[in-house]
């Protein structure tokens, strides 16, 4: 049964751009890579435990060192791990702050209504909380079918909840990493090469001679191994070309910075393709042998000259030609980087297609210095019953069967499917949200709240009282990654590696790992056969023994390398008759997959909306010391960066009379005003048609004692979304903001009224 779900501040009543830090960027800049132990002790007095980092999703393997009193003193990288090569990024070394954050969720919480009619969270035992969750899931299963449950998951323990929810009978398992992040590039590269880019990206940056970054935050987004390889490539003389309206960290290490007009990248890409074809700079043998559609592509880009692109992008024709020739001169050791967060303007799959096409013309896919074929260890699965076959999916609860090329469940689709539609017989009714703060991760907060209001129940699993937890019916506090086992890391890489995460200390407070929670819930739901192990050590040991290792061995080494299953499938030239996993078996310059679905088989540039007078495009990005909104309360990382600022071009600052450090509120095109003011940073590093801020600040939950009210949240200002018609990605860079120089509290009340 639905209950009115007020936001509850987590409190209980009753009983219960810094510089990159690797060599080419200035060694150990800011001291970020030093030990984070305030009171260093000798390594001889410390015991190391293997782990892999959960502060971001690169999952670098390392060692957590624990002193004799049971306190974690430092974390260092595992030198045998290709994700980090023994060096953690500033966030990784600061991961201890997650454990010793006094604001952590400490015990299960259950929403209740008091005699005064007010809602509050009551501290509960695990048995009580899990009984409530299982009872709600069971009621949903009996009354509406298990398919009415959805799981939002972001993080390693989410795999265990995925297993539980599939065993329960629901296929609705989603993550912001697809529709809000890298989905368009995966769909585009799959349409072109028959395979996605994957994570970590299969880019052979180490050996590249030319790296092209388009709106990329590489360098501020510290995806560790990739940054190390970029540094190595720069040291080896690689050319870096950066396309960005902002003078980013990567731009500052580039031979070419192209300060493009925002939202016009596709025009530049088409012009580059034009130059490479017209000047016959493409890899003729490779294109002839492996690709489909060169002649049609040539005709398609005939008019996309550099002069045409100049009028759109503001990048001068001679620069477009020169950079195109530079890329071709280095080919096939050239990478037009596919990017990671690529949901910008709604035509993102097509822009990513243009990137894939350029790489194909330059012959970089499957070539040294371009893109390699990765491999991973396939750990055997313990025998369990088959998952029940769902009768419905989230798609049955939304009006049109759109986004058919989306090969993952869409987060925003799940929100849509949760809001009842009078013309449809079903809608989703229960959510479990694991490790992702949807209020910051999804655009259009109003829609997310509309969906939440329609839920029969919301369960939040997290380590911290993030904003979303305030809307939960039950909050399940997970212990941090340094206090738990998780599944073995098997991410793809050049060579297959596995890494172990084990607890370095016992879970603090009354917190539990995901494996324990899911097994307990399975027992209560009659799904115990899906968790046929006593504890996760037993499962991991069994799996490891099937591949010639053991839990005992992994506890001593942390990381283990295996042989590639197909040693020859590393570079394409070893496989003369290779068939790509596309409809034609070729690299599809002309995409039959897109044309079969009624989309343009080649990317087409269309203009995007411009800001009205006095408004500026809101661009957002990353900082090396934070991951999304999840780290802003971590005291180690908060010490390095405690709030964001809004970058404003000096011309714009002059127009508004803005001074460095002045605090302003931001108002967007829909009259939404930032909850908190943000400091102005006056800088030439941003174009005058845009502003920029680091994502993940402006928390509204007072229980995040350090992060609360620090800076502004880009997420709350992203109310306009341009949906990608191909795969349902949410284009979020067509929001525009203006400045309010005085406290708009009164104005905000008017807006809400
Ligand atoms: Fe952790 Fe940094 Fe590696 Fe991400 S890149 S997993 S934060 S060490």
XYZ file of C-alpha atoms and ligand atoms in Angstrom:
761
model
C 0.000 0.000 0.000
C 1.254 3.452 -0.864
C 2.121 5.805 1.944
C 2.737 9.496 1.783
C 6.499 9.637 1.698
C 7.863 12.880 3.124
C 11.553 13.581 2.937
C 13.082 12.722 6.293
C 16.363 14.163 7.365
C 18.337 11.182 8.601
C 17.939 11.510 12.314
C 16.242 9.177 14.691
C 13.889 9.489 17.568
C 12.977 7.046 20.272
C 15.046 4.037 21.150
C 16.619 3.427 18.590
C 41.508 21.075 -10.815
C 44.241 20.268 -9.174
C 46.951 19.122 -11.484
C 47.250 15.550 -12.591
C 49.741 13.841 -10.446
C 51.813 11.661 -12.695
C 55.168 12.392 -14.160
C 54.228 14.358 -17.232
C 51.949 16.514 -15.169
C 54.376 17.434 -12.427
C 55.341 14.562 -10.191
C 53.251 14.076 -7.085
C 51.540 17.405 -7.528
C 50.050 18.767 -4.331
C 51.358 15.776 -2.439
C 48.152 13.979 -3.284
C 49.829 10.637 -3.644
C 51.556 10.618 -0.320
C 50.389 8.364 2.468
C 47.248 9.687 4.056
C 48.196 8.459 7.474
C 48.385 11.423 9.823
C 50.624 9.547 12.206
C 52.789 7.250 10.110
C 54.029 4.033 11.665
C 56.569 1.579 10.388
C 55.290 -0.921 7.837
C 56.652 -3.633 10.106
C 53.954 -2.788 12.628
C 51.210 -2.961 10.026
C 49.378 -5.913 8.501
C 48.397 -5.621 4.813
C 45.040 -6.886 3.530
C 44.198 -7.109 -0.169
C 41.387 -4.992 -1.505
C 40.287 -3.198 -4.619
C 39.195 0.375 -4.448
C 35.529 1.349 -4.522
C 35.980 5.096 -4.481
C 35.435 5.036 -8.228
C 34.742 2.266 -10.714
C 38.254 1.787 -12.016
C 38.615 -0.695 -9.126
C 42.360 -0.402 -8.581
C 43.741 -3.228 -6.478
C 45.709 -2.324 -3.374
C 46.674 -3.156 0.147
C 45.014 -1.738 3.243
C 47.497 -1.590 6.119
C 46.109 -2.118 9.606
C 47.922 -1.325 12.836
C 47.983 -3.421 15.976
C 45.005 -1.560 17.417
C 42.911 -2.526 14.402
C 42.971 0.853 12.706
C 43.519 1.208 8.978
C 46.537 3.451 8.580
C 47.079 3.622 4.838
C 46.125 2.161 1.480
C 48.675 1.610 -1.267
C 48.355 0.245 -4.781
C 49.161 -3.354 -5.691
C 52.135 -3.180 -8.058
C 50.968 -6.264 -9.948
C 47.652 -4.701 -10.898
C 47.410 -3.212 -14.411
C 44.579 -0.911 -13.270
C 47.000 1.057 -11.087
C 50.545 -0.368 -11.367
C 51.038 0.146 -7.656
C 49.884 3.746 -7.527
C 46.495 4.896 -6.300
C 44.964 8.220 -7.181
C 44.248 10.834 -4.484
C 40.727 9.536 -4.015
C 41.968 5.980 -3.615
C 44.505 6.880 -0.949
C 41.781 8.905 0.761
C 39.426 5.919 0.816
C 40.079 5.442 4.537
C 37.959 8.534 5.047
C 34.918 6.494 4.031
C 35.508 4.127 6.943
C 36.118 6.751 9.603
C 33.408 9.187 8.521
C 31.384 9.840 11.664
C 28.341 10.657 9.504
C 28.076 7.092 8.197
C 24.831 5.179 8.304
C 25.284 3.112 11.434
C 22.244 0.919 11.857
C 19.125 -0.043 9.870
C 16.373 2.570 9.818
C 12.638 2.121 9.292
C 10.262 4.942 8.378
C 7.436 5.359 10.833
C 4.689 7.837 11.521
C 4.507 9.137 15.076
C 1.423 9.945 17.092
C 1.905 13.557 16.049
C 1.452 12.505 12.406
C 5.072 13.281 11.572
C 7.315 10.765 9.848
C 10.662 9.808 11.244
C 13.245 7.047 11.052
C 13.352 4.524 13.854
C 16.551 2.618 14.483
C 15.905 -1.072 13.983
C 17.620 -4.413 14.331
C 18.713 -6.188 11.164
C 16.076 -8.869 11.680
C 13.361 -6.265 11.904
C 14.555 -4.287 8.878
C 15.051 -7.344 6.688
C 11.662 -8.727 7.749
C 10.042 -5.471 6.618
C 11.887 -5.490 3.272
C 11.092 -9.164 2.636
C 7.445 -8.673 3.589
C 7.124 -5.715 1.195
C 8.794 -7.663 -1.613
C 6.586 -10.668 -0.949
C 3.398 -8.582 -0.962
C 4.454 -6.980 -4.227
C 5.214 -10.403 -5.724
C 1.812 -11.820 -4.705
C -0.323 -8.812 -5.592
C 1.365 -7.454 -8.713
C 4.073 -9.850 -9.847
C 7.835 -9.787 -9.175
C 8.393 -7.746 -12.347
C 7.033 -4.697 -10.494
C 10.312 -4.484 -8.574
C 13.292 -2.492 -9.896
C 16.898 -2.360 -8.739
C 19.122 0.673 -9.241
C 22.679 -0.402 -8.705
C 26.052 1.323 -8.853
C 28.941 -0.425 -7.210
C 30.383 -3.854 -6.642
C 27.907 -5.116 -4.032
C 25.166 -4.323 -6.522
C 26.052 -7.564 -8.324
C 24.722 -9.509 -5.340
C 21.495 -7.510 -5.323
C 21.290 -8.104 -9.081
C 21.461 -11.845 -8.425
C 18.746 -11.561 -5.749
C 16.417 -9.486 -7.926
C 16.839 -11.827 -10.908
C 16.124 -14.808 -8.648
C 13.071 -12.918 -7.388
C 11.862 -12.720 -11.000
C 12.434 -9.126 -12.099
C 14.489 -8.081 -15.131
C 14.357 -4.381 -14.196
C 17.944 -3.834 -13.135
C 19.432 -0.516 -14.043
C 22.358 1.831 -13.383
C 23.090 5.488 -14.195
C 26.313 4.348 -15.860
C 24.343 3.593 -19.042
C 21.701 6.243 -19.792
C 23.482 9.023 -17.878
C 27.029 8.186 -18.860
C 28.601 5.842 -21.378
C 25.564 4.215 -23.021
C 25.721 6.181 -26.298
C 29.342 5.262 -26.955
C 28.695 1.563 -26.251
C 25.730 1.492 -28.629
C 27.652 3.452 -31.278
C 30.809 1.340 -31.099
C 28.755 -1.860 -31.080
C 26.897 -0.631 -34.188
C 30.245 0.096 -35.857
C 32.660 -2.598 -34.636
C 30.257 -5.169 -33.195
C 31.683 -4.655 -29.706
C 31.431 -2.023 -26.992
C 34.346 0.000 -25.626
C 33.952 -1.546 -22.122
C 35.343 -0.350 -18.798
C 38.262 0.039 -18.337
C 38.368 1.368 -21.876
C 40.249 -0.842 -24.351
C 42.353 2.113 -25.503
C 46.049 1.393 -26.033
C 47.026 4.875 -24.877
C 50.415 3.646 -23.686
C 51.516 3.080 -27.292
C 49.570 5.770 -29.051
C 51.165 8.575 -31.038
C 48.122 10.808 -31.208
C 45.326 11.061 -28.650
C 42.253 13.140 -29.403
C 40.076 14.067 -26.426
C 36.650 15.542 -27.074
C 34.997 17.106 -24.040
C 36.861 14.549 -21.969
C 37.678 14.971 -18.316
C 40.626 12.637 -18.476
C 43.100 14.177 -16.093
C 40.394 15.537 -13.843
C 38.600 12.215 -13.938
C 41.475 10.201 -12.466
C 40.856 6.857 -14.059
C 44.140 5.631 -12.887
C 45.742 3.296 -15.427
C 44.486 5.475 -18.261
C 46.076 8.581 -16.760
C 49.344 6.748 -16.251
C 49.297 5.625 -19.870
C 48.509 9.147 -21.063
C 51.454 10.442 -19.071
C 53.678 7.769 -20.606
C 52.433 8.610 -24.099
C 53.188 12.303 -23.553
C 56.662 11.430 -22.307
C 57.112 9.395 -25.493
C 56.181 12.352 -27.663
C 52.542 11.613 -28.479
C 50.487 14.508 -29.799
C 47.451 15.409 -27.691
C 44.557 17.227 -29.362
C 41.881 18.473 -26.982
C 38.486 19.735 -28.088
C 36.754 21.529 -25.246
C 35.097 24.895 -24.614
C 37.091 24.860 -21.384
C 40.855 24.947 -20.985
C 40.864 21.666 -19.113
C 43.778 19.917 -17.441
C 44.139 17.782 -20.577
C 44.079 20.911 -22.751
C 46.957 22.332 -20.755
C 49.064 19.309 -21.808
C 47.997 19.385 -25.448
C 49.694 20.540 -28.605
C 46.304 21.622 -29.911
C 43.457 23.043 -27.868
C 40.344 23.608 -29.939
C 37.997 25.782 -27.811
C 34.922 24.695 -29.676
C 31.545 26.327 -29.412
C 29.550 23.966 -27.161
C 27.100 21.555 -28.800
C 28.850 21.611 -32.182
C 31.339 18.732 -31.812
C 29.554 16.633 -34.410
C 30.166 19.305 -37.053
C 33.896 19.202 -36.296
C 33.930 15.393 -36.473
C 32.170 15.410 -39.849
C 34.666 17.972 -41.146
C 37.562 15.805 -39.981
C 36.005 12.813 -41.752
C 35.607 14.994 -44.854
C 39.282 15.994 -44.843
C 40.507 12.453 -44.226
C 38.451 11.069 -47.104
C 38.957 13.948 -49.574
C 42.714 14.036 -48.996
C 42.825 10.220 -49.078
C 44.448 10.121 -45.670
C 42.549 7.032 -44.528
C 44.144 3.602 -44.178
C 43.278 2.246 -47.617
C 44.143 -1.412 -47.072
C 42.370 -1.558 -43.729
C 39.277 0.277 -44.975
C 39.038 -1.873 -48.085
C 39.501 -5.101 -46.166
C 37.399 -4.528 -43.089
C 34.809 -1.795 -43.621
C 31.425 -1.320 -45.250
C 30.158 1.920 -46.795
C 33.140 4.121 -47.708
C 31.616 5.427 -50.932
C 28.319 6.262 -49.261
C 30.218 7.966 -46.426
C 32.229 10.005 -48.917
C 29.017 11.239 -50.523
C 27.485 11.884 -47.101
C 30.266 14.221 -45.911
C 30.858 15.868 -49.292
C 29.587 19.245 -48.084
C 30.936 19.000 -44.539
C 34.002 21.039 -45.397
C 36.189 22.735 -42.782
C 34.767 26.027 -44.027
C 31.242 24.749 -43.348
C 32.296 23.582 -39.887
C 34.027 26.902 -39.110
C 30.711 28.746 -39.246
C 29.290 26.308 -36.702
C 32.173 25.417 -34.407
C 34.283 28.627 -34.505
C 37.321 26.405 -35.193
C 39.257 27.817 -38.127
C 39.451 25.687 -41.298
C 43.250 25.527 -41.319
C 43.198 24.178 -37.749
C 40.658 21.524 -38.730
C 42.826 20.462 -41.690
C 46.061 20.514 -39.715
C 44.676 18.416 -36.859
C 43.109 15.937 -39.297
C 46.501 15.517 -41.001
C 48.186 15.105 -37.610
C 45.814 12.301 -36.705
C 46.318 10.611 -40.050
C 50.095 11.048 -39.828
C 50.174 9.078 -36.580
C 47.696 6.402 -37.714
C 47.038 3.651 -36.933
C 48.517 4.680 -33.583
C 45.820 7.313 -33.212
C 42.947 7.221 -30.763
C 39.913 9.441 -31.086
C 38.904 8.741 -27.506
C 35.300 7.534 -27.147
C 34.912 9.509 -23.891
C 33.068 8.234 -20.852
C 30.332 10.604 -19.754
C 28.926 11.290 -23.219
C 25.229 12.072 -22.646
C 25.263 15.710 -23.720
C 22.837 16.898 -26.382
C 20.537 14.012 -27.284
C 22.339 13.104 -30.525
C 25.094 11.448 -28.552
C 24.946 8.019 -30.163
C 25.415 9.677 -33.540
C 28.307 11.806 -32.266
C 29.887 8.660 -30.840
C 29.294 6.999 -34.196
C 31.290 9.777 -35.871
C 34.109 9.083 -33.395
C 33.931 5.359 -34.180
C 33.957 6.075 -37.931
C 37.037 8.292 -37.623
C 38.859 5.556 -35.721
C 37.845 3.063 -38.393
C 39.095 5.286 -41.235
C 42.420 5.666 -39.449
C 42.609 1.904 -38.934
C 43.044 2.147 -35.188
C 40.535 -0.505 -34.069
C 42.418 -3.686 -33.211
C 45.806 -2.035 -33.815
C 48.719 -1.211 -31.512
C 48.414 2.356 -30.264
C 44.700 2.261 -31.049
C 42.171 -0.131 -29.522
C 43.111 -3.598 -28.312
C 41.033 -6.723 -27.821
C 40.732 -7.222 -24.049
C 40.277 -10.450 -22.146
C 38.936 -11.375 -18.726
C 38.778 -14.412 -16.462
C 35.405 -16.160 -16.569
C 34.918 -17.486 -13.057
C 32.555 -20.476 -12.954
C 29.183 -19.945 -11.372
C 28.056 -22.200 -8.567
C 25.024 -24.277 -9.580
C 21.730 -22.607 -8.686
C 18.202 -22.932 -10.142
C 17.602 -21.002 -13.375
C 16.189 -17.528 -12.910
C 12.405 -17.382 -13.389
C 11.380 -16.072 -16.797
C 9.814 -12.614 -16.343
C 6.431 -12.072 -17.952
C 6.899 -8.313 -18.300
C 9.637 -5.693 -18.307
C 9.732 -1.965 -17.599
C 8.999 -1.426 -21.284
C 5.463 -2.764 -20.771
C 4.820 0.091 -18.358
C 5.776 2.932 -20.694
C 3.674 4.098 -23.629
C 5.866 3.410 -26.647
C 8.438 0.758 -27.240
C 11.193 3.286 -27.897
C 14.966 3.073 -27.574
C 15.138 -0.448 -28.911
C 18.907 -0.233 -29.338
C 19.333 0.309 -25.602
C 20.821 -2.974 -24.477
C 20.557 -2.060 -20.807
C 17.560 -0.989 -18.730
C 17.176 2.802 -18.667
C 17.121 4.527 -15.272
C 14.817 7.211 -16.583
C 12.717 4.502 -18.244
C 12.276 2.905 -14.829
C 11.182 6.286 -13.436
C 8.651 6.615 -16.281
C 7.468 3.053 -15.723
C 6.865 3.819 -12.032
C 4.455 6.678 -12.722
C 1.051 5.055 -13.447
C -0.251 5.540 -16.961
C -4.055 5.303 -17.322
C -3.648 3.562 -20.683
C -1.418 0.803 -19.357
C -2.304 -2.002 -17.000
C 0.908 -2.134 -14.972
C 3.552 0.029 -13.408
C 6.573 -0.535 -11.206
C 5.896 -0.332 -7.482
C 9.020 -1.116 -5.503
C 12.634 0.057 -5.765
C 15.812 -1.141 -4.178
C 18.524 1.463 -4.685
C 22.063 0.259 -4.061
C 24.960 2.681 -3.746
C 23.676 5.466 -5.953
C 22.276 8.805 -4.898
C 19.577 9.190 -7.537
C 18.948 12.803 -6.566
C 22.405 13.665 -7.901
C 22.812 10.911 -10.487
C 19.636 11.489 -12.506
C 18.572 14.668 -14.283
C 15.122 16.149 -13.766
C 14.795 15.703 -10.004
C 11.082 16.486 -10.215
C 10.451 13.415 -12.318
C 12.510 11.238 -9.974
C 10.465 12.532 -7.033
C 7.209 11.951 -8.928
C 8.251 8.342 -9.428
C 9.272 7.954 -5.775
C 5.911 9.316 -4.637
C 4.197 6.521 -6.555
C 6.195 3.715 -4.994
C 4.751 1.217 -2.571
C 8.211 0.977 -1.049
C 11.742 2.276 -1.444
C 14.738 0.513 0.082
C 18.075 2.356 0.091
C 21.339 0.476 0.645
C 24.311 2.774 1.208
C 27.207 3.586 3.485
C 26.300 7.267 3.808
C 23.095 9.222 4.428
C 22.924 10.538 0.874
C 20.025 12.773 -0.165
C 17.975 9.849 -1.528
C 18.001 8.030 1.822
C 15.628 10.647 3.172
C 12.881 9.245 0.934
C 13.405 5.594 1.864
C 11.007 3.372 3.764
C 13.899 1.239 4.934
C 17.575 2.187 4.977
C 20.076 -0.696 5.065
C 23.568 0.472 6.090
C 26.292 -1.306 4.199
C 29.804 -1.552 5.590
C 32.472 0.112 3.458
C 34.609 -1.728 0.914
C 37.457 -1.940 3.438
C 35.262 -3.888 5.845
C 33.864 -6.539 3.514
C 34.289 -9.239 0.931
C 32.752 -8.768 -2.487
C 32.795 -10.794 -5.669
C 36.231 -11.284 -7.249
C 37.123 -8.445 -9.653
C 37.370 -9.850 -13.188
C 37.303 -6.635 -15.292
C 38.665 -6.959 -18.842
C 42.170 -5.725 -19.635
C 45.029 -6.437 -22.042
C 45.604 -9.647 -20.112
C 43.118 -11.314 -17.782
C 43.607 -10.524 -14.107
C 41.605 -11.160 -10.978
C 41.711 -9.209 -7.723
C 40.449 -10.002 -4.248
C 38.688 -7.681 -1.856
C 38.607 -8.878 1.732
C 37.852 -7.076 4.975
C 40.830 -5.375 6.562
C 38.816 -4.682 9.710
C 35.497 -5.891 11.113
C 32.486 -3.819 9.988
C 32.080 -0.777 12.211
C 28.790 0.061 13.907
C 25.819 -2.136 13.025
C 26.632 -2.362 9.311
C 26.697 -5.424 7.042
C 28.026 -6.415 3.606
C 25.778 -6.859 0.577
C 26.438 -10.608 0.402
C 25.044 -11.041 3.919
C 21.995 -8.829 3.301
C 21.074 -10.568 0.058
C 21.486 -14.041 1.516
C 19.302 -13.094 4.476
C 16.627 -11.662 2.191
C 16.779 -14.751 -0.033
C 16.169 -16.955 3.020
C 13.099 -14.934 3.919
C 11.749 -14.946 0.344
C 12.080 -18.680 -0.287
C 15.064 -18.117 -2.579
C 17.737 -19.801 -0.449
C 18.645 -22.188 -3.296
C 20.089 -19.222 -5.191
C 22.585 -18.628 -2.374
C 23.788 -22.197 -1.720
C 26.888 -21.207 0.231
C 27.417 -20.763 3.942
C 29.226 -17.477 3.550
C 30.953 -15.650 0.736
C 34.397 -16.988 1.642
C 33.097 -20.449 0.789
C 31.801 -19.219 -2.588
C 34.987 -17.311 -3.454
C 37.234 -20.184 -2.451
C 35.196 -22.596 -4.578
C 35.320 -20.265 -7.591
C 39.043 -19.611 -7.216
C 39.828 -23.310 -6.932
C 38.032 -23.939 -10.248
C 40.576 -21.668 -11.971
C 43.658 -22.954 -10.167
C 43.892 -20.504 -7.295
C 42.358 -20.335 -3.819
C 41.187 -17.795 -1.312
C 44.286 -18.488 0.724
C 46.563 -17.722 -2.220
C 44.680 -14.559 -3.124
C 44.890 -13.308 0.458
C 48.660 -13.314 0.027
C 48.951 -11.877 -3.468
C 45.777 -9.818 -3.952
C 46.061 -9.896 -7.757
C 46.677 -12.802 -10.106
C 47.354 -12.821 -13.834
C 46.067 -15.555 -16.160
C 46.864 -16.499 -19.730
C 44.696 -15.126 -22.485
C 42.087 -17.573 -23.746
C 42.865 -16.623 -27.358
C 46.410 -15.404 -27.521
C 46.145 -14.464 -31.183
C 43.133 -12.200 -30.634
C 45.059 -9.211 -29.396
C 45.723 -7.255 -32.573
C 43.633 -7.532 -35.695
C 46.532 -8.225 -38.055
C 46.899 -11.654 -36.439
C 43.429 -12.533 -37.729
C 43.198 -11.968 -41.485
C 39.682 -13.380 -41.785
C 38.222 -11.791 -38.682
C 34.449 -11.393 -38.823
C 33.086 -8.467 -36.847
C 29.960 -9.010 -34.803
C 27.862 -6.705 -36.987
C 25.075 -7.542 -39.439
C 27.551 -7.477 -42.330
C 30.524 -9.005 -40.494
C 32.401 -5.792 -41.378
C 33.212 -2.587 -39.555
C 30.105 -0.644 -40.485
C 30.851 2.906 -41.560
C 27.300 2.642 -42.881
C 25.329 1.280 -39.938
C 22.787 -1.316 -40.954
C 21.723 -1.659 -37.299
C 20.734 2.015 -37.172
C 19.150 2.076 -40.592
C 17.114 -1.069 -39.772
C 15.654 0.843 -36.833
C 14.837 3.861 -38.984
C 17.752 6.043 -37.872
C 20.324 7.804 -40.045
C 22.973 5.256 -41.026
C 25.528 8.094 -40.953
C 25.718 10.886 -38.359
C 23.988 14.123 -39.371
C 24.709 17.464 -37.714
C 21.706 19.376 -36.373
C 21.900 22.663 -34.475
C 21.055 22.688 -30.775
C 19.335 25.435 -28.769
C 21.380 28.471 -27.784
C 21.176 30.287 -24.441
C 18.928 33.315 -24.323
C 20.513 36.672 -23.549
C 22.026 36.806 -20.064
C 22.142 32.990 -19.758
C 25.132 30.686 -20.187
C 25.379 27.005 -21.034
C 25.911 24.952 -17.892
C 28.848 22.610 -18.343
C 29.850 20.316 -15.528
C 32.688 17.898 -14.890
C 34.999 16.182 -12.494
C 37.738 16.946 -9.994
C 40.663 14.606 -9.309
C 39.869 14.353 -5.613
C 36.178 13.495 -5.795
C 33.905 10.887 -7.364
C 30.436 12.217 -8.132
C 28.614 13.214 -4.958
C 29.715 10.134 -3.040
C 33.005 11.510 -1.718
C 32.181 15.105 -0.861
C 31.805 14.287 2.857
C 34.998 12.186 3.044
C 37.203 14.209 5.399
C 40.430 13.258 3.605
C 39.087 14.442 0.261
C 37.092 17.325 1.719
C 40.411 18.657 3.012
C 41.595 18.758 -0.613
C 38.420 20.294 -2.039
C 35.493 21.313 0.148
C 33.230 23.049 -2.354
C 32.901 23.721 -6.039
C 33.003 27.065 -7.800
C 31.420 28.366 -10.955
C 33.902 29.234 -13.694
C 33.026 32.515 -15.384
C 34.815 34.146 -18.294
C 36.256 37.610 -17.437
C 34.082 39.245 -20.107
C 30.972 37.807 -18.488
C 32.255 38.662 -15.020
C 32.783 42.247 -16.217
C 29.234 42.438 -17.559
C 27.805 41.284 -14.251
C 30.343 43.011 -12.019
C 31.374 39.628 -10.564
C 34.530 39.373 -8.509
C 36.687 36.352 -7.707
C 35.322 34.517 -4.668
C 31.992 36.352 -4.694
C 29.050 34.080 -3.945
C 26.160 33.925 -6.376
C 23.085 31.782 -6.806
C 22.420 30.194 -10.168
C 19.008 30.190 -11.813
C 18.246 28.017 -14.814
C 15.976 28.446 -17.820
C 13.097 26.844 -15.906
C 13.466 29.265 -12.973
C 15.004 26.616 -10.746
C 17.459 28.263 -8.356
C 20.420 26.545 -6.751
C 19.732 25.655 -3.112
C 23.007 27.237 -2.062
C 25.286 29.971 -3.369
C 28.489 29.097 -5.173
C 31.783 30.972 -5.368
C 32.717 32.683 -8.618
C 35.988 31.753 -10.250
C 36.858 34.329 -12.895
C 38.980 32.606 -15.524
C 39.943 32.784 -19.169
C 39.744 28.995 -19.153
C 36.048 29.007 -20.063
C 34.345 30.501 -23.114
C 32.060 33.463 -22.647
C 28.988 31.491 -23.765
C 29.338 28.911 -20.977
C 29.953 28.441 -17.278
C 31.414 25.353 -15.666
C 31.265 23.652 -12.314
C 32.427 20.400 -10.762
C 29.620 17.888 -10.271
C 28.696 16.435 -6.889
C 28.392 19.380 -4.506
C 25.522 21.316 -2.948
C 24.213 18.500 -0.740
C 20.916 19.221 0.962
C 21.132 16.612 3.706
C 22.346 18.160 6.957
C 23.570 14.787 8.197
C 26.449 15.136 5.755
C 28.048 17.523 8.199
C 30.948 18.575 5.979
C 29.286 18.460 2.554
C 25.957 20.043 3.479
C 25.381 23.372 1.717
C 28.890 23.440 0.242
C 28.729 24.788 -3.274
C 25.966 24.334 -5.809
C 24.484 21.205 -7.324
C 24.556 21.006 -11.107
C 22.052 18.146 -10.852
C 19.278 20.295 -9.458
C 19.803 22.792 -12.290
C 19.577 20.100 -14.981
C 15.832 20.137 -15.486
C 15.888 19.982 -19.279
C 16.818 16.664 -20.870
C 17.355 15.934 -24.576
C 16.571 12.257 -25.004
C 18.752 10.294 -27.389
C 16.227 8.718 -29.764
C 18.519 5.771 -30.468
C 19.136 4.450 -26.954
C 17.420 6.725 -24.438
C 20.494 8.514 -23.076
C 19.694 11.723 -21.257
C 21.406 14.684 -22.912
C 22.063 17.087 -20.052
C 24.077 19.924 -21.549
C 21.245 22.004 -22.904
C 20.599 23.754 -19.616
C 21.386 27.423 -19.240
C 21.944 29.473 -16.115
C 22.086 33.087 -15.100
C 23.347 34.724 -11.913
C 21.406 35.963 -8.906
C 23.572 38.285 -6.896
C 21.432 38.395 -3.768
C 19.935 35.718 -1.557
C 16.921 34.533 -3.525
C 15.177 32.886 -0.540
C 12.053 34.956 -0.995
C 12.110 34.505 -4.746
C 12.536 30.759 -4.353
C 9.423 30.585 -2.204
C 7.527 32.384 -4.958
C 8.805 29.898 -7.525
C 7.762 26.910 -5.408
C 4.334 28.390 -4.790
Fe 40.324 4.225 -6.519
Fe 41.494 6.195 -7.859
Fe 41.650 3.731 -8.749
Fe 39.345 5.037 -8.840
S 41.214 5.522 -9.986
S 39.609 2.934 -8.200
S 39.443 6.203 -6.933
S 42.519 4.513 -6.844
